[in-house]
XYZ file of C-alpha atoms in Angstrom:
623
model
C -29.541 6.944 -0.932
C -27.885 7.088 -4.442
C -26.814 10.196 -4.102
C -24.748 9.866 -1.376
C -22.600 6.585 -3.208
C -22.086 9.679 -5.367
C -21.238 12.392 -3.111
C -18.859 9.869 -0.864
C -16.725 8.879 -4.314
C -16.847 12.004 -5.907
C -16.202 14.463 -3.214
C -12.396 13.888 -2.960
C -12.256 13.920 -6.571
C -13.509 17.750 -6.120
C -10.710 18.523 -3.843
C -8.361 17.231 -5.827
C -9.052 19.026 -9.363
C -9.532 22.213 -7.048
C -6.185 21.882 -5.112
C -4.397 20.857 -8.702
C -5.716 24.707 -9.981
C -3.292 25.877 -7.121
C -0.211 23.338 -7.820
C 1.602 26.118 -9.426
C 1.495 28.718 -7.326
C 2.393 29.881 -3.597
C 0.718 28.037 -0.176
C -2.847 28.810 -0.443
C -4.635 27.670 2.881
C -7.890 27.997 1.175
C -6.593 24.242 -0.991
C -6.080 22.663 2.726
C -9.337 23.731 3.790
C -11.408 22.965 1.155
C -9.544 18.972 0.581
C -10.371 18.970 4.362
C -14.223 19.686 3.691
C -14.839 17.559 0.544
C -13.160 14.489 2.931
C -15.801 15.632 5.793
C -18.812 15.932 2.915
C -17.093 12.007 1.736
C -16.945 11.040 5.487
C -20.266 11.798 6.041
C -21.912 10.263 3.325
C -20.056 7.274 3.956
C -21.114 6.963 7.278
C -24.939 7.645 6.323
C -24.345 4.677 4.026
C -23.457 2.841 6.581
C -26.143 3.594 8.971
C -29.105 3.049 6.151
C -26.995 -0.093 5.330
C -27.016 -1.302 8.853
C -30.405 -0.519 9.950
C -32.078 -1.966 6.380
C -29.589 -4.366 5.256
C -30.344 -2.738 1.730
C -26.747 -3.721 -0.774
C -26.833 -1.118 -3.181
C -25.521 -1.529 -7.038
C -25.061 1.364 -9.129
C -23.581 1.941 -12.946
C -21.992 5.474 -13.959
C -22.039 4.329 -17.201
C -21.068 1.288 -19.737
C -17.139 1.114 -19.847
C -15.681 -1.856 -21.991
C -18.301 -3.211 -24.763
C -16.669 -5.598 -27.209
C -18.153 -8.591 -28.587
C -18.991 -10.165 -25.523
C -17.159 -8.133 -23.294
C -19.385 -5.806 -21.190
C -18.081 -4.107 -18.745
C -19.686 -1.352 -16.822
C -18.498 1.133 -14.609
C -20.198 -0.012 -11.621
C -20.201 0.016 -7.978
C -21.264 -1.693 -4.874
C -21.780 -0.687 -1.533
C -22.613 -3.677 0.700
C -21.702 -4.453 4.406
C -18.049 -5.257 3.376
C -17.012 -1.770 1.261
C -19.097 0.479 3.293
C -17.387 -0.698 6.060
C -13.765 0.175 3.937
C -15.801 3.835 2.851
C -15.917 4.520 6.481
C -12.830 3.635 7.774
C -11.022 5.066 4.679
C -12.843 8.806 4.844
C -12.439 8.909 8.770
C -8.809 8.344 8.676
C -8.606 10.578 5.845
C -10.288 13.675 6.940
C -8.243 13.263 9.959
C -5.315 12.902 8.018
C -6.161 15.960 6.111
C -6.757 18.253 8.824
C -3.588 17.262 10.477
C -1.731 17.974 7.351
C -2.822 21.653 7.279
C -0.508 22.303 10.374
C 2.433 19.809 9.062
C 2.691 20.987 5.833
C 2.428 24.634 6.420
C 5.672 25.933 5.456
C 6.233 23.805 2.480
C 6.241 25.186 -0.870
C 4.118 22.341 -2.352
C 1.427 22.899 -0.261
C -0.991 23.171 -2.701
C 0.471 20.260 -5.194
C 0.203 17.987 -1.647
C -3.381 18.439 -1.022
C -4.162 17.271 -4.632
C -1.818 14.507 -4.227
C -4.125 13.243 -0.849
C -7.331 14.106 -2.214
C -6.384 11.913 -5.663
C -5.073 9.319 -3.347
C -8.232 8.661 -1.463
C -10.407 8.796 -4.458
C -8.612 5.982 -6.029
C -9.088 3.889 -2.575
C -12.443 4.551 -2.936
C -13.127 3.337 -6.343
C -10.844 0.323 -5.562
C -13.266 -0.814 -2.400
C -16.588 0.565 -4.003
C -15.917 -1.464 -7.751
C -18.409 -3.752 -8.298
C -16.023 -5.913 -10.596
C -12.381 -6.671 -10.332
C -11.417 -4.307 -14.137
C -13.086 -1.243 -11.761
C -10.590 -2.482 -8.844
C -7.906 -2.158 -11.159
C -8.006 1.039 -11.683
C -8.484 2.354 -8.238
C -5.863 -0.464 -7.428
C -2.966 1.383 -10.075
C -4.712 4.779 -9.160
C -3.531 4.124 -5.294
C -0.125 2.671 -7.097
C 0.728 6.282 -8.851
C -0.748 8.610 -6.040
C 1.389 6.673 -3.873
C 4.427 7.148 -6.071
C 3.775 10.742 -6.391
C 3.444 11.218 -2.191
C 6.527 9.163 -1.350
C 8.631 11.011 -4.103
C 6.813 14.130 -2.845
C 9.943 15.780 -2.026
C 11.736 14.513 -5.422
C 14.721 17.150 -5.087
C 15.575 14.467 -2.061
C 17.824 11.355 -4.055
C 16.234 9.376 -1.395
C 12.814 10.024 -1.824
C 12.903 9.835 -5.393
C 14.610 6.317 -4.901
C 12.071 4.918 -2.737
C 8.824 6.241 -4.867
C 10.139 4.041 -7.865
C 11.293 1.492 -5.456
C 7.240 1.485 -4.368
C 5.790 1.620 -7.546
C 8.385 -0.954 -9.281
C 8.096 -3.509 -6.817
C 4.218 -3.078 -7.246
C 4.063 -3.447 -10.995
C 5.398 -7.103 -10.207
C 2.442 -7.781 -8.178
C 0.001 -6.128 -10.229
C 0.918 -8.296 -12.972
C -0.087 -11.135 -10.960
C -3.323 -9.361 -10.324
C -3.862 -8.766 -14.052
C -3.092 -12.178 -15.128
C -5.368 -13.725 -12.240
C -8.212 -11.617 -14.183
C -7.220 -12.663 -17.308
C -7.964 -16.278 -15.872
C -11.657 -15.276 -14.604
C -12.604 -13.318 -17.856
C -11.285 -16.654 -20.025
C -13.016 -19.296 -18.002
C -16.437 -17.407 -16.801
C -16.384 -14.623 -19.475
C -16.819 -11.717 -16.828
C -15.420 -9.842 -14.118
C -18.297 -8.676 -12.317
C -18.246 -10.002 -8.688
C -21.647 -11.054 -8.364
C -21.154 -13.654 -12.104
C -18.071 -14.329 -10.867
C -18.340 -15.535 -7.552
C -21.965 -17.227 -8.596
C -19.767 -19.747 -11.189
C -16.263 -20.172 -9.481
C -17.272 -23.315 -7.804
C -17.531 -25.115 -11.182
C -13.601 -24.438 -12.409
C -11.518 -27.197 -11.932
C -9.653 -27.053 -8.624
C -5.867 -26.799 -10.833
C -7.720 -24.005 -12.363
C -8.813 -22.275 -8.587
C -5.714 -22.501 -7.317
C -3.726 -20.192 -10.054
C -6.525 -17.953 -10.224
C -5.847 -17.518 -6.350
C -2.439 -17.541 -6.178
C -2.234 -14.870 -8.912
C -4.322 -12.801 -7.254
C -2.690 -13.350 -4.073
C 0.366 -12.056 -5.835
C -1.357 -8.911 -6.057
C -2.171 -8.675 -2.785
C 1.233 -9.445 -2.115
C 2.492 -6.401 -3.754
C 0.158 -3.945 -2.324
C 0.117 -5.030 1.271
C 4.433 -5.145 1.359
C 4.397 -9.503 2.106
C 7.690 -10.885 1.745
C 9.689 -10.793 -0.479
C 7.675 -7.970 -2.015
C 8.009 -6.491 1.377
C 11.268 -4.055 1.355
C 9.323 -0.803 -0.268
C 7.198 -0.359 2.739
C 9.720 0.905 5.288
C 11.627 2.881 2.476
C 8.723 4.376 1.862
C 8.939 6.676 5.126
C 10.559 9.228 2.704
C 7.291 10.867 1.869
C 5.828 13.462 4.794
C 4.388 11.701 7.656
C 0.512 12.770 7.093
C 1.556 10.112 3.599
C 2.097 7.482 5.858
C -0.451 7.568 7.812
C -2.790 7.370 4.941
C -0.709 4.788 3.697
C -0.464 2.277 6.798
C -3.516 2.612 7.602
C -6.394 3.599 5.595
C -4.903 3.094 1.839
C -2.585 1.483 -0.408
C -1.535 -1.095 2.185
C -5.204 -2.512 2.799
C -6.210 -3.068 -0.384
C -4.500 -6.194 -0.632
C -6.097 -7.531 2.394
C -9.433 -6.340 0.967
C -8.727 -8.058 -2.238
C -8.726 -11.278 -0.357
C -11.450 -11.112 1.855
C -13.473 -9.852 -1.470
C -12.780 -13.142 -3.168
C -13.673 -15.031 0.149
C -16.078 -17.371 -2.167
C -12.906 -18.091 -4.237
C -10.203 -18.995 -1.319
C -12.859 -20.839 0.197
C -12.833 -23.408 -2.349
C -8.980 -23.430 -2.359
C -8.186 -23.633 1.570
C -4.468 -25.144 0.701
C -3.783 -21.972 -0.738
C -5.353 -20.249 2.124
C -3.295 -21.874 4.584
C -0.017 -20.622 2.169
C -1.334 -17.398 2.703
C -2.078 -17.708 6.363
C 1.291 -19.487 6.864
C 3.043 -16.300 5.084
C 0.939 -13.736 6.943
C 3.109 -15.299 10.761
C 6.046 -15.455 9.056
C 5.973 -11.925 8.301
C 4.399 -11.137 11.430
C 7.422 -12.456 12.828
C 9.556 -11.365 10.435
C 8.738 -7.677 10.764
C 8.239 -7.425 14.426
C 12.162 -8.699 15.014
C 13.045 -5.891 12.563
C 11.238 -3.194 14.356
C 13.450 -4.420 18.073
C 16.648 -2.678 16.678
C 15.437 -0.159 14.480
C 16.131 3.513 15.559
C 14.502 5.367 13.088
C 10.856 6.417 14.777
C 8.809 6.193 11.501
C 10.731 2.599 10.130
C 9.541 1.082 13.744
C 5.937 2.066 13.227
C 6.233 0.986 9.113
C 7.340 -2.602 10.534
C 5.058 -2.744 12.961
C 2.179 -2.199 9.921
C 3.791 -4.915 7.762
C 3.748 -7.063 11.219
C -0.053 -6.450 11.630
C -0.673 -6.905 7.776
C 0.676 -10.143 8.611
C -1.674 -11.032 11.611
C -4.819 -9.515 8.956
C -3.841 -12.171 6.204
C -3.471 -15.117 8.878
C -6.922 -14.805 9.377
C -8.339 -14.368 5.909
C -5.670 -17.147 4.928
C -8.033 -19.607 7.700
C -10.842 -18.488 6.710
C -12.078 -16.014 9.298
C -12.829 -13.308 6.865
C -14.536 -11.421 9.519
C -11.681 -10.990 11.787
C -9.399 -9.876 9.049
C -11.526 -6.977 8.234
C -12.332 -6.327 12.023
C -8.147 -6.304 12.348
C -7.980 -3.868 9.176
C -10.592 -1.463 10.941
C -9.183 -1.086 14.346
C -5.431 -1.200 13.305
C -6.665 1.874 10.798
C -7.115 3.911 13.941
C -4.596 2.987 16.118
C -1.847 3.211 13.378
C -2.798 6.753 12.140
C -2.561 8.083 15.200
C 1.102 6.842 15.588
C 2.399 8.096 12.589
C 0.461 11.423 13.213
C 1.631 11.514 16.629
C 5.512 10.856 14.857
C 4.838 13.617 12.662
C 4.112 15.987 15.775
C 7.748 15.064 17.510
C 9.236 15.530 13.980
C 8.223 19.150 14.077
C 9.096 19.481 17.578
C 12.600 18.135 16.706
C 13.488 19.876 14.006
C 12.410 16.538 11.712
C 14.765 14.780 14.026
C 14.065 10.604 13.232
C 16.637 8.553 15.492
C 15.133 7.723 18.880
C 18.090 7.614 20.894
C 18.808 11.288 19.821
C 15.012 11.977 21.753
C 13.896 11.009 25.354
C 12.379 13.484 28.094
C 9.445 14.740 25.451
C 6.686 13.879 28.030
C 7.150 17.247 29.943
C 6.803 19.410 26.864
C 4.708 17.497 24.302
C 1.946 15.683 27.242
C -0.908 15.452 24.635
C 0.919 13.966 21.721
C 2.660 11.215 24.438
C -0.636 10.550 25.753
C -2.336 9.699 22.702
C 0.524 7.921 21.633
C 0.525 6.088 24.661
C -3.137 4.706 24.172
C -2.452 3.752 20.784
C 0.976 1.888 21.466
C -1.165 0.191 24.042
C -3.946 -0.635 21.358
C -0.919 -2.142 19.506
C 0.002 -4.075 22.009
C -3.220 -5.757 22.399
C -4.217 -4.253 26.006
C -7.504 -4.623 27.703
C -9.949 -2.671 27.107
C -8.585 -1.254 23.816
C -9.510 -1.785 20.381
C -6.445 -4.398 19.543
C -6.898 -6.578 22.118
C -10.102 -7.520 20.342
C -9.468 -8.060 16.741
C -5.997 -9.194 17.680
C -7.289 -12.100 19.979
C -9.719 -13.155 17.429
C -6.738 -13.850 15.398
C -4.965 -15.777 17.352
C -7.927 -17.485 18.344
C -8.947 -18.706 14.828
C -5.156 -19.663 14.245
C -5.993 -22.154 17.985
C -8.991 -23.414 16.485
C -7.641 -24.142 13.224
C -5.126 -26.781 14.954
C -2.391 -24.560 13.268
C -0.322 -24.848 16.364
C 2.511 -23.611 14.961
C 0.749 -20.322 13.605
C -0.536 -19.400 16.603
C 2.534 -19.376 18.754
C 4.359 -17.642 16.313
C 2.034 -14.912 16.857
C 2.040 -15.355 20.448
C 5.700 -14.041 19.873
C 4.911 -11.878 17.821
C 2.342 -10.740 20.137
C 5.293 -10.029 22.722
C 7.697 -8.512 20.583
C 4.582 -6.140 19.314
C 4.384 -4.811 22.927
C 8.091 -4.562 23.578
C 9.094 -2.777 20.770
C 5.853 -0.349 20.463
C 7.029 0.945 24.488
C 10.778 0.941 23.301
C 9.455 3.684 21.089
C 7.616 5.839 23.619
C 9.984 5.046 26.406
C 12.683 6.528 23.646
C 10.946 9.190 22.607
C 9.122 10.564 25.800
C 10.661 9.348 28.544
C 13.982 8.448 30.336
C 17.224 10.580 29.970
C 17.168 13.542 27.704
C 19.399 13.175 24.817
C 19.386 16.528 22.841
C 20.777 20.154 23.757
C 18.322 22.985 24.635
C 20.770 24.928 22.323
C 19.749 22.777 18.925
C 16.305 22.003 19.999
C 12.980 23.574 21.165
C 10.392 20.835 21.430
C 6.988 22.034 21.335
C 3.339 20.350 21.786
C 1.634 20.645 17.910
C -0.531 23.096 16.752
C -4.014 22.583 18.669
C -6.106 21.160 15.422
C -3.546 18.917 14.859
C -4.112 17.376 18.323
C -8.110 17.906 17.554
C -8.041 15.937 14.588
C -6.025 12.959 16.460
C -8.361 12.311 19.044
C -11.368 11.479 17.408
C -8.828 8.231 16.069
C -7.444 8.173 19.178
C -11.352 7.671 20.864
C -11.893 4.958 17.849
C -8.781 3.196 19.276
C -10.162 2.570 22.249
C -13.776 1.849 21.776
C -14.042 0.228 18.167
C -13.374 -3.141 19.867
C -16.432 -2.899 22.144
C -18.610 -3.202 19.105
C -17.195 -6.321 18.602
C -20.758 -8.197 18.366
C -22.366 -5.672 16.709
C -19.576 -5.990 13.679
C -19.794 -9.680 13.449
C -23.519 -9.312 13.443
C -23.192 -6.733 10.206
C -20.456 -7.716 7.909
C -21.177 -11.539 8.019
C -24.565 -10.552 5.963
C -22.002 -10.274 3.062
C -19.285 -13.010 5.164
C -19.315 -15.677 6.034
C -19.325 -16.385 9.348
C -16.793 -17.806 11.857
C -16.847 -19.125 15.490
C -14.263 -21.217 17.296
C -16.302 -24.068 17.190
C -13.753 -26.484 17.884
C -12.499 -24.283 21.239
C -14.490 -24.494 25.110
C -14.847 -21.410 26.840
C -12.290 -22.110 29.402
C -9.641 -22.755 26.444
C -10.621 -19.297 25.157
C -10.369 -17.866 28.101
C -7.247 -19.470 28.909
C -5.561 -18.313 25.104
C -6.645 -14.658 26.541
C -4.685 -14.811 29.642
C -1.971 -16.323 27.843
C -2.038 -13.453 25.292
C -2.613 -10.773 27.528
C 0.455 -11.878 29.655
C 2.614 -12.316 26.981
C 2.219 -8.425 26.120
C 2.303 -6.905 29.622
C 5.531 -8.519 30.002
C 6.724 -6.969 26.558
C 5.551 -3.809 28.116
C 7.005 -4.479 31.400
C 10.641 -5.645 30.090
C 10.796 -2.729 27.963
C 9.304 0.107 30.302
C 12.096 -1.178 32.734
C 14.892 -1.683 30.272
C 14.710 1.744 28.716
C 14.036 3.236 32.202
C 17.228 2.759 32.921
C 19.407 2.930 29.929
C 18.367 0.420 27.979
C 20.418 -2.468 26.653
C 24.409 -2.212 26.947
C 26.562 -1.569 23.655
C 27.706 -4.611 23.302
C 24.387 -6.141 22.247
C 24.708 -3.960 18.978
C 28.184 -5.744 18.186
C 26.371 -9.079 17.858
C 25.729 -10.993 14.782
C 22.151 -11.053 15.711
C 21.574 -7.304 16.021
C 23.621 -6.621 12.922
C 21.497 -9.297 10.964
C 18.036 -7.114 12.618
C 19.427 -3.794 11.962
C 20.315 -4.705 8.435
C 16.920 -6.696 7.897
C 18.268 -9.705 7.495
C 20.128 -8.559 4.575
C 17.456 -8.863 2.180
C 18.180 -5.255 0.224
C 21.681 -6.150 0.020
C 20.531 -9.634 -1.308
C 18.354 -7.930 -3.944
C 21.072 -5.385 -4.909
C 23.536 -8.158 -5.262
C 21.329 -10.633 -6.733
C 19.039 -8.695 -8.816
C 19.636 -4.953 -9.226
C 23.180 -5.021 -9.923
C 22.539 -7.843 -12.792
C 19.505 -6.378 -14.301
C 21.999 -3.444 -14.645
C 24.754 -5.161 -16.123
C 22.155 -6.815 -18.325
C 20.555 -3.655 -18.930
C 23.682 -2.199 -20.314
C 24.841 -5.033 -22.328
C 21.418 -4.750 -23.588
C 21.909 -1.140 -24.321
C 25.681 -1.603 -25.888
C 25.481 -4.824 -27.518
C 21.961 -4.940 -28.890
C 20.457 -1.369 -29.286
C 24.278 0.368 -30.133
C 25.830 -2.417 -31.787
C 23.141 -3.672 -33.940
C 19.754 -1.933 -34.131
C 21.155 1.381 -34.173
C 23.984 0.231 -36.828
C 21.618 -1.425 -38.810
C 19.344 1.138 -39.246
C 22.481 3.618 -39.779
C 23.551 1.182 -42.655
C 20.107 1.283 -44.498
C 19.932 5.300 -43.911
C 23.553 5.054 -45.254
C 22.923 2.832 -48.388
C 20.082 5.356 -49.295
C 22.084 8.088 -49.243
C 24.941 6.561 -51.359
C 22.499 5.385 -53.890
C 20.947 9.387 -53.894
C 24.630 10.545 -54.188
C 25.036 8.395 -57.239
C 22.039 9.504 -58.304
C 21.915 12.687 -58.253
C 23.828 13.177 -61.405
C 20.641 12.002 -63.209
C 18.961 15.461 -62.648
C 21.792 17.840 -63.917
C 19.076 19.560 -66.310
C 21.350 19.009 -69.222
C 18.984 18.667 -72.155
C 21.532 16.234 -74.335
C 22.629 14.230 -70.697
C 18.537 13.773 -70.490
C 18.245 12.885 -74.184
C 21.462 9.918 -73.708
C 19.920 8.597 -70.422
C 16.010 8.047 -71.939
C 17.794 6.022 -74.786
C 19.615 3.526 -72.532
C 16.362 3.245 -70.616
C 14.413 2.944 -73.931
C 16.927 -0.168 -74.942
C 17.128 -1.443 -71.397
C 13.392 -1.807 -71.587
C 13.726 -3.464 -75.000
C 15.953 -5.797 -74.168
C 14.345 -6.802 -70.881
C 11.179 -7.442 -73.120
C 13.148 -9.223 -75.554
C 14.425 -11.436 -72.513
C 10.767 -12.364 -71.336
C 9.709 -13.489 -75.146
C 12.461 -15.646 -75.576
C 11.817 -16.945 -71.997
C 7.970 -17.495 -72.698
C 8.777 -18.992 -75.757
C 10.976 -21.410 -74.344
C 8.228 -22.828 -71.707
């Protein structure tokens, strides 16, 4: 089965060096077709891993070859594929062929076609090597690999002020996590002198606790940066710059998830440090919260669905944060599917509207675009938590650990949350495909997508609704490699009873907004109140950050620049480049080629030299 841990990493890696051959030159379909293959050759080996994995329990460790060997330092270029990163290679290539394919259709009349396709291919390598590394130096480079692709999709369209903005904006606000990251391996390396996992997690119990809990929290840092937590949390919606394919990848297979991952990886770590686990668990609601308020007033269609991500990030490191490893990665797999297929779906009403974003501008799009609302209807309502669909399962579980872990407060916050989810997800369709039409005939011609694209969103769309009925048969896999988690301190009729209370809570969300935007929606008034402005403006937290921080750094920056570097580096080194010169200038004179000037000047050095030896006797004599 070695082979295919090959094929599944290396495949996209094909794609991408083949598609980059093209980057120059005019839209060649054959780059989109071929990406799309090597992510179906990747897909497929990852999901024979998976099988053979499954049905032998076999964990397999392979080295490509010895990386870092200094002194003591050895470390290899190695990977793992257990039950926790095949599970990540399979949800990763599924999303991503799909992604691909759809892509084809979206991106056909752009000029960077081929440039794109490298871009995607590149991206989902690095994921890959991030989730297959079998020691936290290989993570880091598939961890900054996902960091630059990412900058180089959002800034795809780099002609666009914006875009380029919010790339660096991304891969800035990163670097400040991935410091933490780096120094939380410096840690490990300096107190069990390696990074493999397997040495690593096999010696953490015997660090001091002090010692645990900055290892954690650095690494947690990391996480922070990747998965968008607050306050590291303002890049992700920016980020809609890029094309909406980008997103998709983004929210829901890549980039985002690795910080999650990162956690439940180092589940034998956090479980020695569960203070710092219930910090991170503690965070997770408040952004869960946090986001989901955002996403009420927002009327751009792909900022809603980016705050709904950060939202469900939130709900993934609640669990993780308590312990239930498990349900994290269960949450990360079925939010993969349901989440691509909203941004996908997005992407099809862009082209249909003339890359149209603002939802009020839409409504009506049911009648001409009945696939793409259909789909997106099953995966708002996958969102939302509904019976029988995939997020009603890994959802519940969450809220059910947060029960169990007497974190009252926790769990009704994403109770809320839970509510707001399902209100805001239906504002969006309701907007978008329903109610009063609010666009001329003249300025648009809404359209269903092309037919592939609708093929290659309904094998996630299918995954959306049946992943959660393999709810037993996931526990039953992954907790070979996890540890396991039951709500041991919950009765059946209490679990039963935190259902109904869930379930209700997001039919009514449903309910309020299916009948609110039926008929209007809310008044204008509402959007003069100090509560809608503080939503719409999220809570004022860029403006904070350009006040507080941006603006300084730049008057800092510039003082910096002006003070220091003009002022007195560069005059310094001017004066000594100055002083040289003037001392050449004066002499210069020496080399006239004057045989009698040559003649004078060798006899004052000749009695110069005399009298500086004369000096030295009389000096040596003295002593």
């Amino acid at each position: 089965m070695e082979k295919f841990i090959w094929i599944a990493l290396f495949a996209p890696l094909v794609g991408s060096l083949v598609a980059a051959l093209f980057a120059t030159r005019e839209k060649t379909l054959f780059t989109g077709l071929f990406t799309s293959f090597m992510l179906a050759v990747s897909m497929y080996a990852s999901l024979k891993l998976l099988l053979d994995v499954y049905t032998t329990g076999t964990t397999y460790h392979v080295e490509l070859f010895d990386w870092i060997v200094i002194g003591s330092l050895d470390i290899p270029f190695g990977f793992i594929v257990d039950h926790v990163s095949v599970v990540m290679m399979s949800v990763v290539t599924v999303v991503s062929t799909m992604v691909h394919i759809h892509s084809i259709g979206y991106m056909e009349h752009d000029k960077g076609f081929n440039r794109y396709f490298s871009y995607l291919s590149a991206f989902v390598f690095s994921m890959l090597i991030l989730v297959m590394a079998d020691n936290f130096a290989v993570l880091f480079i598939g961890w900054e690999g996902v960091g630059v692709c990412s900058w180089l999709l959002i800034g795809f369209w780099y002609h666009k002020e914006s875009a380029s903005w919010a790339a660096n904006e991304a891969f800035i606000m990163n670097r400040v996590g991935d410091l933490g990251l780096f120094l939380g391996m410096f840690m490990l390396y300096w107190n069990l002198g390696s990074l493999q996992y397997d040495v690593v997690f096999a010696n953490v119990a015997s660090l001091e606790t002090s010692t645990l809990i900055w290892i954690g929290s650095l690494l947690f840092l990391g996480a922070m940066g990747k998965s968008a937590q607050f306050p590291l949390h303002t890049w992700l919606a920016d980020a809609m710059e890029g094309p909406t394919p980008v997103s998709a990848l983004i929210h829901a297979a890549t980039m985002v998830t690795a910080g999650v991952y990162l956690v439940i990886r180092s589940h034998e770590l956090y479980a020695l440090i569960p203070e710092v686990g219930y910090v991170i668990a503690a965070l997770g609601a408040f952004v869960a919260i946090f986001a989901a308020t955002m996403a009420l007033v927002n009327n751009d269609m792909k900022r809603i669905i980016a705050y709904s991500t950060l939202s469900q990030l939130g709900y993934m490191f609640v669990a993780a944060g308590l312990g239930a490893y498990w349900v994290a990665l269960f949450h990360l797999a079925t939010h993969a599917f349901f989440k691509s297929v909203l941004f996908l779906g997005a992407g099809n009403v862009m082209h249909a509207m003339n890359d149209e974003l603002d939802i009020r501008k839409m409504g009506g799009l049911h009648k001409k675009m009945k696939a793409t609302s259909y789909i997106m209807i099953i995966a708002s309502l996958a969102l939302a938590g509904i019976f029988p669909l995939a997020g009603f399962f890994s959802k519940d579980k969450i809220l059910e650990a947060a029960f169990n872990a007497d974190a009252i407060l926790i769990w009704g916050t994403l109770l809320i949350t839970a509510g707001l989810t399902a209100f805001y997800s239906f504002r969006l369709v309701m907007r978008i495909f329903f109610g009063e039409q609010n666009y001329s005939d003249k300025d648009f011609h809404p359209h269903e997508a092309k037919w592939f694209a609708i093929a290659a969103m309904l094998p996630l769309a299918a995954l959306a609704i049946i992943a959660g009925w393999y709810e037993h048969s996931f526990i039953e896999f992954v907790t070979k490699t996890l540890p396991s988690w039951e709500a041991t301190s919950l009765t059946s009729s209490t679990i039963w009873t935190l259902i109904i209370i869930t379930s209700a809570t997001a039919i009514a969300g449903i309910v309020i907004a299916v009948y609110k935007y039926k008929n209007g929606g809310f008044s204008k008034s509402w959007e003069e109140t100090f509560f809608y402005k503080l939503l719409i403006n999220q809570y004022y937290i860029p403006k904070f950050y350009e006040v507080a921080v941006s603006k300084p750094y730049k008057k800092l920056s510039d003082w910096i620049f002006r003070v220091i570097e003009v002022d007195l580096i560069d005059t310094a080194i001017d004066g000594i480049a100055k002083f040289i010169y003037k001392v050449g200038q004066v002499s210069r004179p020496i080399q006239s080629g004057n045989l009698s000037s040559s003649l004078r000047l060798m006899t004052v050095g000749l009695i110069l030299g005399l009298l500086l030896a004369l000096v030295l006797a009389l000096l040596q004599g003295a002593k």
